[in-house]
mmCIF file of C-alpha atoms and ligand atoms in Angstrom:
data_model
loop_
_atom_site.group_PDB
_atom_site.id
_atom_site.type_symbol
_atom_site.label_atom_id
_atom_site.label_comp_id
_atom_site.label_asym_id
_atom_site.label_seq_id
_atom_site.Cartn_x
_atom_site.Cartn_y
_atom_site.Cartn_z
ATOM 1 C CA MET A 252 -14.262 -0.628 -34.019
ATOM 2 C CA ALA A 253 -11.404 -1.222 -35.338
ATOM 3 C CA VAL A 254 -9.404 1.425 -32.857
ATOM 4 C CA ALA A 255 -9.706 0.843 -29.565
ATOM 5 C CA PRO A 256 -9.039 3.853 -27.192
ATOM 6 C CA ILE A 257 -7.489 2.528 -24.073
ATOM 7 C CA GLU A 258 -5.025 -0.685 -24.446
ATOM 8 C CA TRP A 259 -3.097 -2.561 -21.801
ATOM 9 C CA ALA A 260 -0.389 -4.992 -22.959
ATOM 10 C CA ASP A 261 3.297 -5.492 -22.027
ATOM 11 C CA GLY A 262 2.565 -3.254 -18.456
ATOM 12 C CA ARG A 263 2.363 -0.221 -20.691
ATOM 13 C CA LEU A 264 -0.919 1.512 -21.255
ATOM 14 C CA ARG A 265 -1.901 2.361 -24.536
ATOM 15 C CA LEU A 266 -4.224 5.822 -25.149
ATOM 16 C CA LEU A 267 -5.612 6.828 -28.097
ATOM 17 C CA ASP A 268 -4.944 9.883 -28.076
ATOM 18 C CA GLN A 269 -8.425 11.829 -29.562
ATOM 19 C CA THR A 270 -7.260 15.336 -29.660
ATOM 20 C CA ARG A 271 -5.286 14.048 -33.030
ATOM 21 C CA LEU A 272 -8.658 13.167 -34.968
ATOM 22 C CA PRO A 273 -9.536 12.575 -37.078
ATOM 23 C CA GLY A 274 -6.485 13.485 -39.040
ATOM 24 C CA GLU A 275 -4.171 10.804 -37.119
ATOM 25 C CA VAL A 276 -4.617 8.017 -35.252
ATOM 26 C CA ARG A 277 -1.564 7.829 -32.585
ATOM 27 C CA TYR A 278 -1.679 6.796 -29.245
ATOM 28 C CA VAL A 279 0.043 8.059 -26.572
ATOM 29 C CA GLU A 280 2.254 6.032 -23.704
ATOM 30 C CA PRO A 281 1.353 7.842 -20.295
ATOM 31 C CA ALA A 282 3.500 6.166 -17.803
ATOM 32 C CA THR A 283 2.964 7.681 -14.906
ATOM 33 C CA ALA A 284 -0.460 8.624 -12.575
ATOM 34 C CA GLU A 285 0.754 12.768 -13.411
ATOM 35 C CA ALA A 286 0.745 11.611 -17.256
ATOM 36 C CA VAL A 287 -2.278 9.862 -17.321
ATOM 37 C CA TRP A 288 -4.049 13.326 -15.012
ATOM 38 C CA GLU A 289 -2.935 15.025 -18.046
ATOM 39 C CA ALA A 290 -4.457 12.767 -20.626
ATOM 40 C CA ILE A 291 -7.399 13.002 -19.259
ATOM 41 C CA ARG A 292 -7.653 16.452 -18.170
ATOM 42 C CA ALA A 293 -6.519 17.433 -22.160
ATOM 43 C CA LEU A 294 -9.043 15.084 -23.475
ATOM 44 C CA ARG A 295 -6.476 12.541 -24.956
ATOM 45 C CA VAL A 296 -9.108 10.545 -23.327
ATOM 46 C CA ARG A 297 -12.766 11.443 -22.637
ATOM 47 C CA GLY A 298 -15.899 10.262 -22.491
ATOM 48 C CA ALA A 299 -17.400 9.556 -18.770
ATOM 49 C CA PRO A 300 -16.134 5.757 -19.085
ATOM 50 C CA ALA A 301 -13.185 5.600 -20.849
ATOM 51 C CA ILE A 302 -11.651 8.835 -18.225
ATOM 52 C CA GLY A 303 -12.990 6.396 -15.458
ATOM 53 C CA ILE A 304 -10.920 3.400 -17.062
ATOM 54 C CA ALA A 305 -7.587 5.317 -17.721
ATOM 55 C CA ALA A 306 -7.568 6.302 -14.250
ATOM 56 C CA ALA A 307 -7.402 2.960 -12.763
ATOM 57 C CA PHE A 308 -4.562 2.221 -15.042
ATOM 58 C CA GLY A 309 -3.357 6.161 -14.049
ATOM 59 C CA LEU A 310 -3.806 4.186 -10.113
ATOM 60 C CA TYR A 311 -1.744 1.358 -10.892
ATOM 61 C CA LEU A 312 0.833 3.505 -12.638
ATOM 62 C CA GLY A 313 1.100 5.815 -9.745
ATOM 63 C CA VAL A 314 1.640 3.017 -7.091
ATOM 64 C CA ARG A 315 3.430 0.673 -9.286
ATOM 65 C CA GLY A 316 6.687 1.833 -8.132
ATOM 66 C CA SER A 317 5.428 2.615 -4.446
ATOM 67 C CA GLU A 318 7.714 1.821 -1.939
ATOM 68 C CA ALA A 319 5.429 1.402 0.935
ATOM 69 C CA ARG A 320 7.004 -1.801 3.088
ATOM 70 C CA THR A 321 3.486 -2.124 5.072
ATOM 71 C CA ARG A 322 -0.568 -2.896 3.619
ATOM 72 C CA GLU A 323 -1.027 0.505 5.718
ATOM 73 C CA ALA A 324 1.631 2.759 3.927
ATOM 74 C CA PHE A 325 0.624 1.519 0.658
ATOM 75 C CA LEU A 326 -3.294 1.748 1.030
ATOM 76 C CA ALA A 327 -2.520 5.376 1.736
ATOM 77 C CA ASP A 328 -0.480 5.688 -1.227
ATOM 78 C CA VAL A 329 -2.963 4.595 -3.598
ATOM 79 C CA ARG A 330 -5.438 6.811 -1.245
ATOM 80 C CA ARG A 331 -3.228 9.846 -2.466
ATOM 81 C CA VAL A 332 -2.747 8.504 -5.726
ATOM 82 C CA ALA A 333 -6.696 8.124 -6.181
ATOM 83 C CA GLU A 334 -7.800 11.234 -4.877
ATOM 84 C CA TYR A 335 -4.983 13.106 -6.996
ATOM 85 C CA LEU A 336 -6.570 11.776 -10.304
ATOM 86 C CA ALA A 337 -10.069 12.435 -9.445
ATOM 87 C CA THR A 338 -9.520 15.838 -9.809
ATOM 88 C CA ALA A 339 -8.453 15.388 -13.564
ATOM 89 C CA ARG A 340 -12.297 16.229 -14.383
ATOM 90 C CA PRO A 341 -15.115 17.224 -11.978
ATOM 91 C CA THR A 342 -18.435 16.333 -13.916
ATOM 92 C CA ALA A 343 -18.060 12.669 -15.015
ATOM 93 C CA VAL A 344 -18.749 10.624 -11.847
ATOM 94 C CA ASN A 345 -17.599 7.676 -13.611
ATOM 95 C CA LEU A 346 -13.698 8.987 -12.316
ATOM 96 C CA SER A 347 -14.459 8.980 -9.309
ATOM 97 C CA TRP A 348 -16.867 5.634 -9.665
ATOM 98 C CA ALA A 349 -13.827 3.747 -11.336
ATOM 99 C CA LEU A 350 -11.082 4.845 -8.641
ATOM 100 C CA ARG A 351 -13.446 4.110 -5.587
ATOM 101 C CA ARG A 352 -14.184 0.477 -6.861
ATOM 102 C CA VAL A 353 -10.326 -0.574 -7.207
ATOM 103 C CA GLN A 354 -9.430 1.027 -4.086
ATOM 104 C CA ARG A 355 -12.208 -0.735 -2.075
ATOM 105 C CA ARG A 356 -10.986 -3.692 -3.947
ATOM 106 C CA VAL A 357 -7.609 -3.529 -2.341
ATOM 107 C CA GLU A 358 -8.636 -2.403 1.204
ATOM 108 C CA VAL A 359 -10.672 -5.279 1.594
ATOM 109 C CA LEU A 360 -7.198 -7.746 1.026
ATOM 110 C CA GLU A 361 -5.214 -8.629 4.062
ATOM 111 C CA ALA A 362 -1.737 -9.271 1.784
ATOM 112 C CA PRO A 363 1.194 -8.156 1.434
ATOM 113 C CA VAL A 364 2.097 -4.837 -0.558
ATOM 114 C CA ASP A 365 3.124 -7.151 -4.110
ATOM 115 C CA THR A 366 -0.280 -8.890 -3.880
ATOM 116 C CA LEU A 367 -1.920 -5.592 -3.412
ATOM 117 C CA LYS A 368 0.104 -3.936 -6.014
ATOM 118 C CA ALA A 369 -0.888 -6.772 -8.628
ATOM 119 C CA GLU A 370 -4.620 -6.179 -7.439
ATOM 120 C CA VAL A 371 -5.022 -2.269 -8.682
ATOM 121 C CA LEU A 372 -3.583 -3.592 -11.767
ATOM 122 C CA ALA A 373 -6.558 -6.510 -12.089
ATOM 123 C CA GLY A 374 -8.851 -3.676 -11.004
ATOM 124 C CA ALA A 375 -8.288 -1.831 -13.677
ATOM 125 C CA LEU A 376 -8.375 -4.731 -16.227
ATOM 126 C CA GLU A 377 -11.368 -5.469 -14.812
ATOM 127 C CA LEU A 378 -12.975 -2.841 -15.686
ATOM 128 C CA LEU A 379 -11.841 -2.314 -19.151
ATOM 129 C CA GLU A 380 -13.337 -5.619 -19.573
ATOM 130 C CA GLU A 381 -16.851 -5.225 -17.918
ATOM 131 C CA ASP A 382 -17.110 -2.106 -19.668
ATOM 132 C CA ARG A 383 -16.982 -3.899 -23.219
ATOM 133 C CA ARG A 384 -19.806 -6.168 -21.770
ATOM 134 C CA THR A 385 -21.665 -3.177 -20.519
ATOM 135 C CA CYS A 386 -21.580 -1.241 -23.926
ATOM 136 C CA ARG A 387 -22.439 -4.583 -25.509
ATOM 137 C CA ASP A 388 -25.356 -4.723 -23.157
ATOM 138 C CA ILE A 389 -26.493 -1.265 -23.420
ATOM 139 C CA GLY A 390 -26.867 -1.937 -27.429
ATOM 140 C CA ARG A 391 -28.651 -5.227 -26.996
ATOM 141 C CA ARG A 392 -31.091 -2.956 -24.812
ATOM 142 C CA GLY A 393 -31.384 -0.307 -26.853
ATOM 143 C CA ALA A 394 -31.976 -1.738 -30.040
ATOM 144 C CA PRO A 395 -35.591 -2.396 -29.918
ATOM 145 C CA LEU A 396 -36.528 1.629 -28.922
ATOM 146 C CA LEU A 397 -34.866 2.084 -32.311
ATOM 147 C CA ALA A 398 -36.032 -0.910 -34.406
ATOM 148 C CA GLY A 399 -38.512 1.475 -36.293
ATOM 149 C CA ALA A 400 -36.396 3.840 -36.886
ATOM 150 C CA ARG A 401 -34.655 5.334 -40.063
ATOM 151 C CA ALA A 402 -32.813 7.924 -38.691
ATOM 152 C CA VAL A 403 -31.520 9.552 -35.553
ATOM 153 C CA LEU A 404 -29.946 12.831 -33.902
ATOM 154 C CA THR A 405 -26.804 12.258 -31.353
ATOM 155 C CA HIS A 406 -24.858 15.132 -29.997
ATOM 156 C CA CYS A 407 -20.926 15.179 -29.007
ATOM 157 C CA ASN A 408 -19.050 11.174 -28.692
ATOM 158 C CA ALA A 409 -21.059 8.683 -26.656
ATOM 159 C CA GLY A 410 -19.664 6.091 -28.939
ATOM 160 C CA GLY A 411 -16.547 3.387 -28.605
ATOM 161 C CA LEU A 412 -14.064 6.351 -28.569
ATOM 162 C CA ALA A 413 -15.950 7.292 -24.718
ATOM 163 C CA THR A 414 -15.888 4.017 -23.757
ATOM 164 C CA ALA A 415 -13.398 0.469 -23.873
ATOM 165 C CA GLN A 416 -15.835 -0.267 -26.921
ATOM 166 C CA TYR A 417 -18.809 0.361 -28.755
ATOM 167 C CA GLY A 418 -20.184 3.032 -26.580
ATOM 168 C CA THR A 419 -23.300 4.090 -24.906
ATOM 169 C CA ALA A 420 -25.402 5.937 -27.307
ATOM 170 C CA LEU A 421 -24.082 4.966 -30.936
ATOM 171 C CA ALA A 422 -24.108 0.853 -29.054
ATOM 172 C CA PRO A 423 -28.181 0.334 -30.291
ATOM 173 C CA ILE A 424 -27.018 1.883 -33.462
ATOM 174 C CA TYR A 425 -24.062 -0.540 -33.905
ATOM 175 C CA HIS A 426 -26.109 -3.379 -32.087
ATOM 176 C CA LEU A 427 -28.958 -2.679 -35.064
ATOM 177 C CA HIS A 428 -26.505 -2.065 -38.038
ATOM 178 C CA GLU A 429 -24.780 -5.912 -37.211
ATOM 179 C CA GLN A 430 -28.902 -7.183 -37.273
ATOM 180 C CA GLY A 431 -28.765 -5.688 -40.716
ATOM 181 C CA HIS A 432 -30.903 -2.112 -39.959
ATOM 182 C CA THR A 433 -28.590 0.626 -41.125
ATOM 183 C CA LEU A 434 -29.766 4.237 -39.780
ATOM 184 C CA ARG A 435 -28.339 6.955 -40.506
ATOM 185 C CA VAL A 436 -26.971 9.562 -38.037
ATOM 186 C CA TYR A 437 -27.313 12.771 -37.879
ATOM 187 C CA VAL A 438 -24.009 14.098 -36.007
ATOM 188 C CA ASP A 439 -23.916 17.561 -34.368
ATOM 189 C CA GLU A 440 -20.471 19.043 -34.671
ATOM 190 C CA THR A 441 -20.770 19.851 -31.073
ATOM 191 C CA ARG A 442 -19.024 23.204 -30.596
ATOM 192 C CA PRO A 443 -16.641 24.119 -29.120
ATOM 193 C CA LEU A 444 -14.226 21.075 -29.146
ATOM 194 C CA LEU A 445 -15.955 19.726 -32.477
ATOM 195 C CA GLN A 446 -16.533 16.154 -30.857
ATOM 196 C CA GLY A 447 -19.276 15.181 -33.025
ATOM 197 C CA ALA A 448 -17.624 16.144 -36.077
ATOM 198 C CA ARG A 449 -14.167 14.788 -34.973
ATOM 199 C CA LEU A 450 -15.009 11.575 -33.260
ATOM 200 C CA THR A 451 -18.356 10.896 -33.751
ATOM 201 C CA ALA A 452 -18.605 10.841 -37.592
ATOM 202 C CA TRP A 453 -15.046 9.578 -37.465
ATOM 203 C CA GLU A 454 -15.853 6.479 -36.046
ATOM 204 C CA LEU A 455 -19.496 5.546 -37.661
ATOM 205 C CA LEU A 456 -17.747 6.027 -41.041
ATOM 206 C CA GLN A 457 -15.367 3.629 -40.367
ATOM 207 C CA ALA A 458 -18.203 1.303 -39.332
ATOM 208 C CA GLY A 459 -20.065 1.500 -42.041
ATOM 209 C CA ILE A 460 -22.669 3.345 -40.830
ATOM 210 C CA PRO A 461 -24.082 6.533 -42.804
ATOM 211 C CA VAL A 462 -23.486 9.943 -40.954
ATOM 212 C CA THR A 463 -25.101 13.273 -41.818
ATOM 213 C CA LEU A 464 -22.938 16.127 -39.968
ATOM 214 C CA ILE A 465 -24.918 19.225 -39.077
ATOM 215 C CA THR A 466 -23.798 22.119 -36.989
ATOM 216 C CA ASP A 467 -25.436 22.317 -33.513
ATOM 217 C CA SER A 468 -27.468 25.089 -34.601
ATOM 218 C CA MET A 469 -29.148 23.098 -37.423
ATOM 219 C CA ALA A 470 -30.706 20.402 -35.051
ATOM 220 C CA ALA A 471 -34.191 22.782 -34.795
ATOM 221 C CA VAL A 472 -34.588 22.630 -38.839
ATOM 222 C CA VAL A 473 -33.672 18.468 -38.675
ATOM 223 C CA LEU A 474 -36.373 17.990 -35.907
ATOM 224 C CA ARG A 475 -38.931 19.936 -37.809
ATOM 225 C CA GLN A 476 -38.435 18.486 -40.811
ATOM 226 C CA ARG A 477 -38.840 15.317 -39.079
ATOM 227 C CA ARG A 478 -35.394 13.726 -40.477
ATOM 228 C CA VAL A 479 -35.059 11.629 -37.815
ATOM 229 C CA ASP A 480 -37.127 9.788 -35.492
ATOM 230 C CA ALA A 481 -35.635 9.841 -32.172
ATOM 231 C CA VAL A 482 -32.054 11.509 -30.636
ATOM 232 C CA ILE A 483 -29.911 9.526 -28.442
ATOM 233 C CA VAL A 484 -27.394 10.297 -26.275
ATOM 234 C CA GLY A 485 -24.762 10.024 -23.699
ATOM 235 C CA ALA A 486 -24.480 11.438 -19.824
ATOM 236 C CA ASP A 487 -21.760 12.098 -17.837
ATOM 237 C CA ARG A 488 -23.617 12.395 -14.045
ATOM 238 C CA VAL A 489 -27.238 11.466 -13.790
ATOM 239 C CA ALA A 490 -28.700 12.413 -10.104
ATOM 240 C CA SER A 491 -31.234 10.571 -8.243
ATOM 241 C CA ASN A 492 -34.219 12.037 -9.861
ATOM 242 C CA GLY A 493 -33.161 11.616 -13.219
ATOM 243 C CA ASP A 494 -31.348 15.065 -14.322
ATOM 244 C CA THR A 495 -28.950 14.609 -16.400
ATOM 245 C CA ALA A 496 -25.446 16.317 -16.929
ATOM 246 C CA ASN A 497 -24.128 15.479 -20.820
ATOM 247 C CA LYS A 498 -22.150 17.734 -22.988
ATOM 248 C CA ILE A 499 -23.075 21.488 -23.570
ATOM 249 C CA GLY A 500 -25.920 21.846 -26.025
ATOM 250 C CA THR A 501 -27.709 18.740 -24.958
ATOM 251 C CA TYR A 502 -30.562 20.569 -22.970
ATOM 252 C CA GLY A 503 -30.761 23.008 -25.730
ATOM 253 C CA LEU A 504 -31.588 20.146 -27.992
ATOM 254 C CA ALA A 505 -33.642 18.102 -25.528
ATOM 255 C CA VAL A 506 -36.052 21.237 -25.353
ATOM 256 C CA LEU A 507 -36.147 21.009 -29.116
ATOM 257 C CA ALA A 508 -36.720 17.308 -29.287
ATOM 258 C CA ARG A 509 -40.050 17.998 -26.749
ATOM 259 C CA GLU A 510 -40.926 20.812 -28.807
ATOM 260 C CA HIS A 511 -41.026 18.611 -32.418
ATOM 261 C CA GLY A 512 -42.474 15.543 -30.265
ATOM 262 C CA VAL A 513 -39.516 13.567 -30.551
ATOM 263 C CA PRO A 514 -38.239 11.454 -28.115
ATOM 264 C CA LEU A 515 -34.869 11.922 -26.101
ATOM 265 C CA TYR A 516 -33.006 8.867 -25.242
ATOM 266 C CA VAL A 517 -30.037 8.929 -22.550
ATOM 267 C CA ALA A 518 -27.634 5.971 -22.827
ATOM 268 C CA LEU A 519 -25.516 4.839 -19.930
ATOM 269 C CA PRO A 520 -23.647 2.567 -17.756
ATOM 270 C CA THR A 521 -25.313 2.333 -14.742
ATOM 271 C CA SER A 522 -22.371 3.786 -12.820
ATOM 272 C CA THR A 523 -23.081 6.974 -14.702
ATOM 273 C CA PHE A 524 -25.932 7.302 -12.076
ATOM 274 C CA ASP A 525 -24.782 9.548 -8.822
ATOM 275 C CA PHE A 526 -27.607 8.250 -6.105
ATOM 276 C CA SER A 527 -25.675 10.779 -3.388
ATOM 277 C CA LEU A 528 -27.559 13.761 -5.481
ATOM 278 C CA PRO A 529 -30.950 14.414 -5.031
ATOM 279 C CA ASP A 530 -31.533 16.428 -8.140
ATOM 280 C CA GLY A 531 -28.946 17.884 -11.202
ATOM 281 C CA ASP A 532 -28.512 21.496 -9.196
ATOM 282 C CA ARG A 533 -25.405 20.181 -7.570
ATOM 283 C CA ILE A 534 -23.711 18.146 -10.292
ATOM 284 C CA PRO A 535 -20.221 20.123 -10.644
ATOM 285 C CA ILE A 536 -19.675 21.760 -14.110
ATOM 286 C CA GLU A 537 -16.710 21.829 -15.787
ATOM 287 C CA GLU A 538 -15.498 25.094 -16.968
ATOM 288 C CA ARG A 539 -12.427 24.955 -19.604
ATOM 289 C CA SER A 540 -10.305 27.539 -21.186
ATOM 290 C CA PRO A 541 -11.880 30.710 -22.581
ATOM 291 C CA ASP A 542 -9.584 29.239 -25.574
ATOM 292 C CA GLU A 543 -11.643 26.943 -26.445
ATOM 293 C CA VAL A 544 -14.299 29.746 -28.071
ATOM 294 C CA THR A 545 -12.270 32.127 -28.970
ATOM 295 C CA HIS A 546 -10.264 29.661 -31.258
ATOM 296 C CA LEU A 547 -11.080 27.194 -33.881
ATOM 297 C CA ALA A 548 -8.070 24.457 -34.343
ATOM 298 C CA GLY A 549 -5.558 27.216 -33.171
ATOM 299 C CA VAL A 550 -6.801 30.270 -35.187
ATOM 300 C CA ARG A 551 -8.444 33.519 -33.055
ATOM 301 C CA THR A 552 -11.857 33.672 -34.204
ATOM 302 C CA ALA A 553 -12.794 36.118 -31.800
ATOM 303 C CA PRO A 554 -11.766 39.366 -30.453
ATOM 304 C CA GLU A 555 -8.636 40.042 -27.880
ATOM 305 C CA GLY A 556 -9.700 40.801 -24.291
ATOM 306 C CA VAL A 557 -13.772 39.339 -24.826
ATOM 307 C CA ASP A 558 -14.849 37.960 -21.944
ATOM 308 C CA VAL A 559 -16.335 34.088 -22.135
ATOM 309 C CA PHE A 560 -18.499 31.580 -20.646
ATOM 310 C CA ASN A 561 -17.290 27.997 -21.578
ATOM 311 C CA PRO A 562 -19.067 25.657 -19.404
ATOM 312 C CA ALA A 563 -18.177 22.067 -20.806
ATOM 313 C CA PHE A 564 -21.402 20.501 -19.539
ATOM 314 C CA ASP A 565 -25.130 21.331 -18.846
ATOM 315 C CA VAL A 566 -28.086 19.713 -17.079
ATOM 316 C CA THR A 567 -31.138 17.888 -18.567
ATOM 317 C CA PRO A 568 -34.063 18.503 -16.470
ATOM 318 C CA ALA A 569 -35.614 14.950 -16.291
ATOM 319 C CA HIS A 570 -38.756 15.761 -17.540
ATOM 320 C CA LEU A 571 -37.270 16.167 -20.625
ATOM 321 C CA ILE A 572 -36.193 12.858 -20.989
ATOM 322 C CA THR A 573 -37.963 9.919 -22.876
ATOM 323 C CA ALA A 574 -35.600 7.064 -20.992
ATOM 324 C CA PHE A 575 -32.846 6.113 -19.693
ATOM 325 C CA ILE A 576 -31.208 3.072 -21.779
ATOM 326 C CA THR A 577 -28.427 1.096 -19.164
ATOM 327 C CA GLU A 578 -27.289 -2.380 -19.626
ATOM 328 C CA VAL A 579 -29.737 -3.809 -17.028
ATOM 329 C CA GLY A 580 -32.846 -2.283 -19.137
ATOM 330 C CA VAL A 581 -34.436 0.634 -20.135
ATOM 331 C CA ILE A 582 -36.321 2.997 -17.305
ATOM 332 C CA HIS A 583 -39.263 4.641 -17.490
ATOM 333 C CA PRO A 584 -41.188 7.512 -16.165
ATOM 334 C CA PRO A 585 -41.295 8.405 -13.128
ATOM 335 C CA PHE A 586 -37.729 8.283 -12.883
ATOM 336 C CA GLY A 587 -37.836 8.701 -8.989
ATOM 337 C CA PRO A 588 -39.037 5.380 -7.743
ATOM 338 C CA ALA A 589 -37.883 3.947 -10.709
ATOM 339 C CA LEU A 590 -34.006 5.358 -9.810
ATOM 340 C CA ALA A 591 -34.597 4.150 -6.168
ATOM 341 C CA GLN A 592 -35.427 1.013 -7.127
ATOM 342 C CA LEU A 593 -32.426 0.343 -9.756
ATOM 343 C CA ARG A 594 -30.255 1.901 -6.581
ATOM 344 C CA LYS A 595 -31.372 -1.142 -4.394
ATOM 345 C CA ASP A 596 -30.846 -3.754 -6.974
ATOM 346 C CA LEU A 597 -27.381 -2.410 -7.299
ATOM 347 C CA GLY A 598 -26.943 -2.034 -3.622
ATOM 348 C CA ARG A 599 -25.764 1.382 -3.733
HETATM 349 O O1 LIG B 185 -15.859 16.467 -22.920
HETATM 350 P P1 LIG B 185 -15.934 14.981 -23.194
HETATM 351 O O2 LIG B 185 -15.645 14.981 -24.697
HETATM 352 O O3 LIG B 185 -15.260 14.061 -22.091
HETATM 353 O O4 LIG B 185 -17.839 14.622 -23.316
HETATM 354 C C1 LIG B 185 -18.265 13.711 -23.434
HETATM 355 C C2 LIG B 185 -19.659 13.489 -23.358
HETATM 356 O O5 LIG B 185 -20.281 14.366 -22.810
HETATM 357 C C3 LIG B 185 -20.343 12.191 -23.633
HETATM 358 O O6 LIG B 185 -21.479 12.605 -24.175
HETATM 359 C C4 LIG B 185 -20.696 11.138 -21.814
HETATM 360 O O7 LIG B 185 -19.219 11.359 -21.549
HETATM 361 C C5 LIG B 185 -21.015 10.065 -22.088
HETATM 362 S S1 LIG B 185 -19.577 9.137 -22.957
HETATM 363 C C6 LIG B 185 -20.308 7.494 -23.051
#
């Protein structure tokens, strides 16, 4: 993918403003932790891995001007800014995971404040680089599962725009495309904010991959007519038993996939596993403004005063998931023991 969603150059953070796609490719340059918080909350940068990386740079922007003179005072600043940034969005665990990782990296050092500041930046840059590699590995690991497929269905955007580059759910599709096997991708438009139509369709077309855009309510017909061989999505937080939070509509799609005997793959970095939660019941689900449902592109489409329910994510029960595709391998059911083993392997 030619366009990078997150860049760091000459001491400046550049975020591709995804609220303007596909009409306009425009970057914003948040210069403070507050501006990064706003960019995450407003979905200028979005997608679980991408918001973690952006927040890590936000942490640096928030502490680089710190006037703390002692290591302890500086670490208190780091903690305060990290806690603040973690409140930007609640569901994707990658946000707090990334912040905690940078925080821990600094906390273990006995060094002067300037060195600690540089270390915060180094932590953010490392996340950016590492996510690129992670997504490539997800692509490589997931490709064999789709090797016999002609077409797949995806929901929301779990592509390059949602990560440092390359994506998670789209990574096996990009990988196969690079090997000369091009799949058609059916893309749910993904109401209410149209990440599928605006972002996934855009980035796949840029990569030369054929796209068929559908409204969310057409997925059942697509599955029944066997137009796709698999459904592949990303994730925002996965509990220890495999219950998976992802963009609202994923659960419905999972039920439909099961009804029609089509496999559902969830592609994710291992940082999206939240081993502190036994199951999906306790995953915090973000509720967003009613305006997102009552308006389309700024135009009111529902009567004034109507009540609205607008959860941004839902939880797909583990038993509807065929397999998880991670950077360290494919995880098959039963997920409980497999994820317990993964936790051990990761030392978490
Ligand atoms: O609200 P968004 O656009 O941030 O939601 C994004 C998703 O639900 C993605 O599927 C998920 O974050 C995985 S991104 C690799």
